[in-house]
PDB file of C-alpha atoms in Angstrom:
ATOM      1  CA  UNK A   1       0.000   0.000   0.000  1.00 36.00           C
ATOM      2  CA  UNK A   2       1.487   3.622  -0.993  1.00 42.00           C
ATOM      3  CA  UNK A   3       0.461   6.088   1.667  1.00 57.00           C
ATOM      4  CA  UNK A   4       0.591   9.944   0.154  1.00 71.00           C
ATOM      5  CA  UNK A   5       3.211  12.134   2.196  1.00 88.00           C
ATOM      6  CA  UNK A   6       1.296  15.443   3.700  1.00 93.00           C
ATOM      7  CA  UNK A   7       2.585  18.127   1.328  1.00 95.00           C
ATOM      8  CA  UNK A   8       3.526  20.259   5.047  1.00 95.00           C
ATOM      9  CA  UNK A   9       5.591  19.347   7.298  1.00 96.00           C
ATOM     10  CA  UNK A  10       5.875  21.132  10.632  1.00 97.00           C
ATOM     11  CA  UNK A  11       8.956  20.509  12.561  1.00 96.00           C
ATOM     12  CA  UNK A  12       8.997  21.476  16.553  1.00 96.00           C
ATOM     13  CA  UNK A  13      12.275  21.169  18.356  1.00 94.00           C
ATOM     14  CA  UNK A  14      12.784  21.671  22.365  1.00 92.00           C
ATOM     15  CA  UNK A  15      12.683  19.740  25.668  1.00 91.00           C
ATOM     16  CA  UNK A  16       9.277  20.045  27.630  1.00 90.00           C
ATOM     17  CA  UNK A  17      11.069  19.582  30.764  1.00 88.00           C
ATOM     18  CA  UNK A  18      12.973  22.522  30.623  1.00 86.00           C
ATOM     19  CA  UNK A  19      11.080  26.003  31.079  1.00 83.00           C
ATOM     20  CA  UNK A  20      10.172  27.853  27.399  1.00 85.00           C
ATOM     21  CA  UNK A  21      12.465  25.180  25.266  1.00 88.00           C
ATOM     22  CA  UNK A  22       8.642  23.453  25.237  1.00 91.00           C
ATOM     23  CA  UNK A  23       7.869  25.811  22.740  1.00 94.00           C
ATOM     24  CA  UNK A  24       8.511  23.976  19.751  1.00 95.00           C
ATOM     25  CA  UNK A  25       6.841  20.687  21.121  1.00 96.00           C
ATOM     26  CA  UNK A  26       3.845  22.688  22.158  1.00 96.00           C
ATOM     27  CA  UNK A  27       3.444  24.614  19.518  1.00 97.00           C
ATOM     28  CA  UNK A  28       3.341  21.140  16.844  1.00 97.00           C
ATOM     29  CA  UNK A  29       0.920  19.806  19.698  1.00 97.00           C
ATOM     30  CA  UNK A  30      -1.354  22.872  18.942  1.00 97.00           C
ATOM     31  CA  UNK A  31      -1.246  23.230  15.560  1.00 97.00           C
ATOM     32  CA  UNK A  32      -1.542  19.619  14.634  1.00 97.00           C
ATOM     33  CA  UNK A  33      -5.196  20.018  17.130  1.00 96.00           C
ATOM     34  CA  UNK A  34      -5.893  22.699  15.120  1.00 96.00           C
ATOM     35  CA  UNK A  35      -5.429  20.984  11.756  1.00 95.00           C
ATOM     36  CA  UNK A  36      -7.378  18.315  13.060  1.00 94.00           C
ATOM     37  CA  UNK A  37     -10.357  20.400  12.921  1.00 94.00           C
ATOM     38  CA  UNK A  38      -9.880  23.078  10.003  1.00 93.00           C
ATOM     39  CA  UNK A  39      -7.568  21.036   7.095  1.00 92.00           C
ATOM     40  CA  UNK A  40      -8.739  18.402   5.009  1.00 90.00           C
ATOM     41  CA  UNK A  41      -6.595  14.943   5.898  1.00 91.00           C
ATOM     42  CA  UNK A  42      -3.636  14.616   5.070  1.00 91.00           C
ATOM     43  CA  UNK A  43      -2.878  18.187   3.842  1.00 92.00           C
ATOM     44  CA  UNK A  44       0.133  18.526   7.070  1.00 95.00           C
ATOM     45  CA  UNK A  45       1.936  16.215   9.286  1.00 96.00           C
ATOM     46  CA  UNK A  46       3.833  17.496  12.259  1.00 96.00           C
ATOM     47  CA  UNK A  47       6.960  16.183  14.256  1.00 96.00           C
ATOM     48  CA  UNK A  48       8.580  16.786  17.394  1.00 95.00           C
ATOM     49  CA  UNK A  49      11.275  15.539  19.073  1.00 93.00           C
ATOM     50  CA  UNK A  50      14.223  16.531  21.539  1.00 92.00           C
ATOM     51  CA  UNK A  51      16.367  17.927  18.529  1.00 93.00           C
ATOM     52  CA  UNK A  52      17.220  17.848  15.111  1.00 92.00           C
ATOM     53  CA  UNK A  53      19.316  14.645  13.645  1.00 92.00           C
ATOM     54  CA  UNK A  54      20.736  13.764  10.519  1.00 91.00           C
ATOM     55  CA  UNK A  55      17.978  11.143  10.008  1.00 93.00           C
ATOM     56  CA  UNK A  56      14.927  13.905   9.870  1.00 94.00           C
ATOM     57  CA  UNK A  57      16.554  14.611   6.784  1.00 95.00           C
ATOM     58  CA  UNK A  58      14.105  11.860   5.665  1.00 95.00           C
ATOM     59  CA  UNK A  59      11.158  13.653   6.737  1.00 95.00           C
ATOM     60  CA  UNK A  60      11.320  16.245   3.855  1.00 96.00           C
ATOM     61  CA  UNK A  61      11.186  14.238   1.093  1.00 95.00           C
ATOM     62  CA  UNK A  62       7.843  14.400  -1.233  1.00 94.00           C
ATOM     63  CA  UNK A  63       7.241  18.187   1.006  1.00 96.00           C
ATOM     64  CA  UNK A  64       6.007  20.951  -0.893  1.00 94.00           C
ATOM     65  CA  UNK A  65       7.158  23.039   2.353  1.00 95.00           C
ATOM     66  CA  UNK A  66       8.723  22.577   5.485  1.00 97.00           C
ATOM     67  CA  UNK A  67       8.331  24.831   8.557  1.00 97.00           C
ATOM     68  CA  UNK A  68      10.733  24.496  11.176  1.00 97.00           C
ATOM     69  CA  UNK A  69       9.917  25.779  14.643  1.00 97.00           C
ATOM     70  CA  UNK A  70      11.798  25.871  17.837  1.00 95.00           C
ATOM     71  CA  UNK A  71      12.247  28.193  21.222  1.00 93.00           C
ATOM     72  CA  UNK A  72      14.582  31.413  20.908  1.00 93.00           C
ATOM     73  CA  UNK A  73      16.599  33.535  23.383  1.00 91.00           C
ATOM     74  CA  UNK A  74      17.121  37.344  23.209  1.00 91.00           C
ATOM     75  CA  UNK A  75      14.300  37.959  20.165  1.00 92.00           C
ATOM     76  CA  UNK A  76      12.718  41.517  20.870  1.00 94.00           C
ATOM     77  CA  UNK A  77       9.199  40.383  19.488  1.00 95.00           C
ATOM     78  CA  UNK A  78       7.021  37.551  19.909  1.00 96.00           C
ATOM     79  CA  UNK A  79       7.785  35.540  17.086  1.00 96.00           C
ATOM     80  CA  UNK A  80      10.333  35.875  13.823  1.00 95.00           C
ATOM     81  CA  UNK A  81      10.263  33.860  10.610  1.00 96.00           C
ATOM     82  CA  UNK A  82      12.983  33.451   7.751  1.00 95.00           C
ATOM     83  CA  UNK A  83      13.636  31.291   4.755  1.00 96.00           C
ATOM     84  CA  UNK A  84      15.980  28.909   5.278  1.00 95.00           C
ATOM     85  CA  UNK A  85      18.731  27.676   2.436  1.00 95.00           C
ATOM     86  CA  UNK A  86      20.904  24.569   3.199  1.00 94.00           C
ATOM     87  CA  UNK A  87      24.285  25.254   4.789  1.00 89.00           C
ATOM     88  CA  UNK A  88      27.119  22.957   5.915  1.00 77.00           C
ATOM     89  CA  UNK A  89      28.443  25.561   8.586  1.00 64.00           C
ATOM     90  CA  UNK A  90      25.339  25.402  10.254  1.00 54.00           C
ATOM     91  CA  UNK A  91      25.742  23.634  13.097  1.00 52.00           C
ATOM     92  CA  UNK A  92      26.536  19.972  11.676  1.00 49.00           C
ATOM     93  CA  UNK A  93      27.462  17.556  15.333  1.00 47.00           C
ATOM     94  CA  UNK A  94      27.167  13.782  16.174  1.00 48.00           C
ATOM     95  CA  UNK A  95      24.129  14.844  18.465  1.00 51.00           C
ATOM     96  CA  UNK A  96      22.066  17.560  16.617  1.00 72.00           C
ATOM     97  CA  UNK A  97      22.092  19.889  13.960  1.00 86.00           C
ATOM     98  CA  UNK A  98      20.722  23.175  12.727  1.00 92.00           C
ATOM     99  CA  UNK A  99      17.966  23.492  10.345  1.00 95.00           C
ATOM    100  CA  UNK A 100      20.163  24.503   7.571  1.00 95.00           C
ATOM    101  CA  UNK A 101      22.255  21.454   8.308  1.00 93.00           C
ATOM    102  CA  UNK A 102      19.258  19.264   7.543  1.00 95.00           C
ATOM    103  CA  UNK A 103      18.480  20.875   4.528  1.00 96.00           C
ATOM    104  CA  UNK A 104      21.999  20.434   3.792  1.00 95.00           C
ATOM    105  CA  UNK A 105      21.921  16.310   4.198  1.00 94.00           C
ATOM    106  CA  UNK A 106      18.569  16.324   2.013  1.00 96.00           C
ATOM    107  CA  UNK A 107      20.501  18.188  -0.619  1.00 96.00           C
ATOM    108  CA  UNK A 108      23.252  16.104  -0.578  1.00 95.00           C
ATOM    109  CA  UNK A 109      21.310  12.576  -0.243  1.00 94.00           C
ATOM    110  CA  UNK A 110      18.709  13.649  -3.122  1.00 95.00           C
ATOM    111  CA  UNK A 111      21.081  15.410  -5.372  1.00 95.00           C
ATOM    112  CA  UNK A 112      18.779  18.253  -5.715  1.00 96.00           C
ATOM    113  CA  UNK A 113      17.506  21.012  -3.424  1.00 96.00           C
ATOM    114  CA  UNK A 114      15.018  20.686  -0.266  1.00 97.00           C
ATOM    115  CA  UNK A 115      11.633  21.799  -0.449  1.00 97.00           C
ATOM    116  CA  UNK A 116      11.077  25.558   0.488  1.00 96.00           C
ATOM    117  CA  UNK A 117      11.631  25.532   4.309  1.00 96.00           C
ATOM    118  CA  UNK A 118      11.206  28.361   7.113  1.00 96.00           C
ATOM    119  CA  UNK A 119      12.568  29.026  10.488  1.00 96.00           C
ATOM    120  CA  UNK A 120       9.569  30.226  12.934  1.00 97.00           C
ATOM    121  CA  UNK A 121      11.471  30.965  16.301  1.00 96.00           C
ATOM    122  CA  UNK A 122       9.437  32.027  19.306  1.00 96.00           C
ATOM    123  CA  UNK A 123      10.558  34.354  21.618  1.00 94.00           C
ATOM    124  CA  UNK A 124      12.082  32.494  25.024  1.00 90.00           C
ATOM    125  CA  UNK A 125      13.629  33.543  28.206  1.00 88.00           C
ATOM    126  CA  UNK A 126      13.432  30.638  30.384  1.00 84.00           C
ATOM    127  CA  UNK A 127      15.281  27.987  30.350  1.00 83.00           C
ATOM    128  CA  UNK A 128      15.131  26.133  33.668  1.00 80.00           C
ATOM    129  CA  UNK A 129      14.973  22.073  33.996  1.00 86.00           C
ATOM    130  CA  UNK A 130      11.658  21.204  35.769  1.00 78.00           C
ATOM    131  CA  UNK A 131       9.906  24.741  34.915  1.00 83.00           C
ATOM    132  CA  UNK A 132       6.586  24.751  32.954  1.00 82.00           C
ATOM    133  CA  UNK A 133       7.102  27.847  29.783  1.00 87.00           C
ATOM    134  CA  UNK A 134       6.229  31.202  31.118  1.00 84.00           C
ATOM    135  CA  UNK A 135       3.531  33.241  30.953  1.00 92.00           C
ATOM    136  CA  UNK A 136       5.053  35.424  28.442  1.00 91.00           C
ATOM    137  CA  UNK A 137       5.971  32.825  26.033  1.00 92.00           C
ATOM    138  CA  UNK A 138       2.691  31.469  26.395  1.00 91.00           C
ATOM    139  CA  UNK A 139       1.680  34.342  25.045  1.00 95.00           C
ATOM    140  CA  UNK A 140       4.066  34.453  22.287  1.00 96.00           C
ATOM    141  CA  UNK A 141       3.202  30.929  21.287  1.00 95.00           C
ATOM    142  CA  UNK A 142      -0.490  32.111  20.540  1.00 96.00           C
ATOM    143  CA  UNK A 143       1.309  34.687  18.067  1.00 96.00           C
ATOM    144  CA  UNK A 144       3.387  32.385  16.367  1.00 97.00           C
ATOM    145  CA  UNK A 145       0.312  29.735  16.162  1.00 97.00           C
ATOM    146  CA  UNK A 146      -1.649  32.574  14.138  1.00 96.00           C
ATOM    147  CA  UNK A 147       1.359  32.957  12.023  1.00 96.00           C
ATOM    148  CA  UNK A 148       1.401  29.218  11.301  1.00 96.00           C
ATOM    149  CA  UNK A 149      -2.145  28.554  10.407  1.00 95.00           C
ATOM    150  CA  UNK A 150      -1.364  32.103   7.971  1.00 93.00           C
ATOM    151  CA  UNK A 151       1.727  30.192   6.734  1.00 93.00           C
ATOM    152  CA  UNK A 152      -0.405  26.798   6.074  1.00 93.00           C
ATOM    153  CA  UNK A 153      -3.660  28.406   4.341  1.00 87.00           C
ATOM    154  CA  UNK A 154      -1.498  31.442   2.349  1.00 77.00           C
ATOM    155  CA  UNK A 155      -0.239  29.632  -0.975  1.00 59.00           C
ATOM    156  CA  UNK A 156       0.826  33.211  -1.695  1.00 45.00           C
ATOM    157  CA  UNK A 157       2.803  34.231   1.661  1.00 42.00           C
ATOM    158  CA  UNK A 158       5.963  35.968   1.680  1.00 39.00           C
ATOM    159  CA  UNK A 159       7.936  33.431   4.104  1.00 38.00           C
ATOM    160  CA  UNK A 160       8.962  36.519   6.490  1.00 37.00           C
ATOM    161  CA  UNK A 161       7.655  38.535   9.452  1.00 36.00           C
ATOM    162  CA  UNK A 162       6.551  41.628   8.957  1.00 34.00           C
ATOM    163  CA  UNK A 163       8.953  44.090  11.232  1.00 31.00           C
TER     164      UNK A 163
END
């Protein structure tokens, strides 16, 4: 049986355990309820996990666009987005890697470039093991949801923020 890959993919980063790094994790949690309830099946699938590894590389293949999403320190609004290009400088370890490094594996296991992919980092300033996120990055995970359901229903959207 062939099962159809979900032309979106969104990708949340971040350990629950420790303060605002739930962002990413909470945020897939969110949107994936959402998209329960306002896409059609099958139009998005959503991943978490503790971080990135060479083997979500995988996950792109057959996207039409990727959205990336994790927990950021020292951001000065709620929420920023950017396009995303592969990059071999970008933070390439045995035990995670960047965005940019993924994109970077997919190029080089495909032999052609990954789908269209964006960054969406939330605002963070807590980091603490055993803390629940904050009420402020509560906050600014409602902002970047609203982005991402934008991002999902927009065939036409410029990838960045607004200022």
């Amino acid at each position: 049986m062939n099962i159809a890959t979900a032309p979106l993919l969104v990708f949340g980063w971040g350990n629950p355990s420790r303060g605002d790094d739930a962002l990413g994790p909470l945020f897939v949690e969110r949107l994936a309820a959402w998209a329960r309830i306002a896409l059609p099946p099958g139009v998005l699938e959503c991943h978490t996990d503790f971080q990135l590894q060479v083997e979500h590389a995988l996950d792109l293949a057959g996207r039409r666009r990727v959205l990336f999403v994790d927990a950021a320190a020292h951001l000065d609004r709620p929420c920023t987005a950017r396009p995303l290009q592969p990059g071999r400088g970008a933070g390439i370890s045995s035990h995670a890697l960047a965005p940019e490094a993924v994109l970077q594996v997919y190029q080089d296991l495909h032999g052609h470039p990954p789908p269209p992919s964006t960054l969406l980092a939330i605002r963070a300033q807590s980091f603490g093991l055993g803390n629940a996120p904050g009420e402020q990055a509560l906050a600014d995970l409602e902002q970047a949801l609203a982005w991402a359901r934008h991002w999902i229903t927009d065939r036409n959207l410029h990838e960045e923020m607004p200022a």
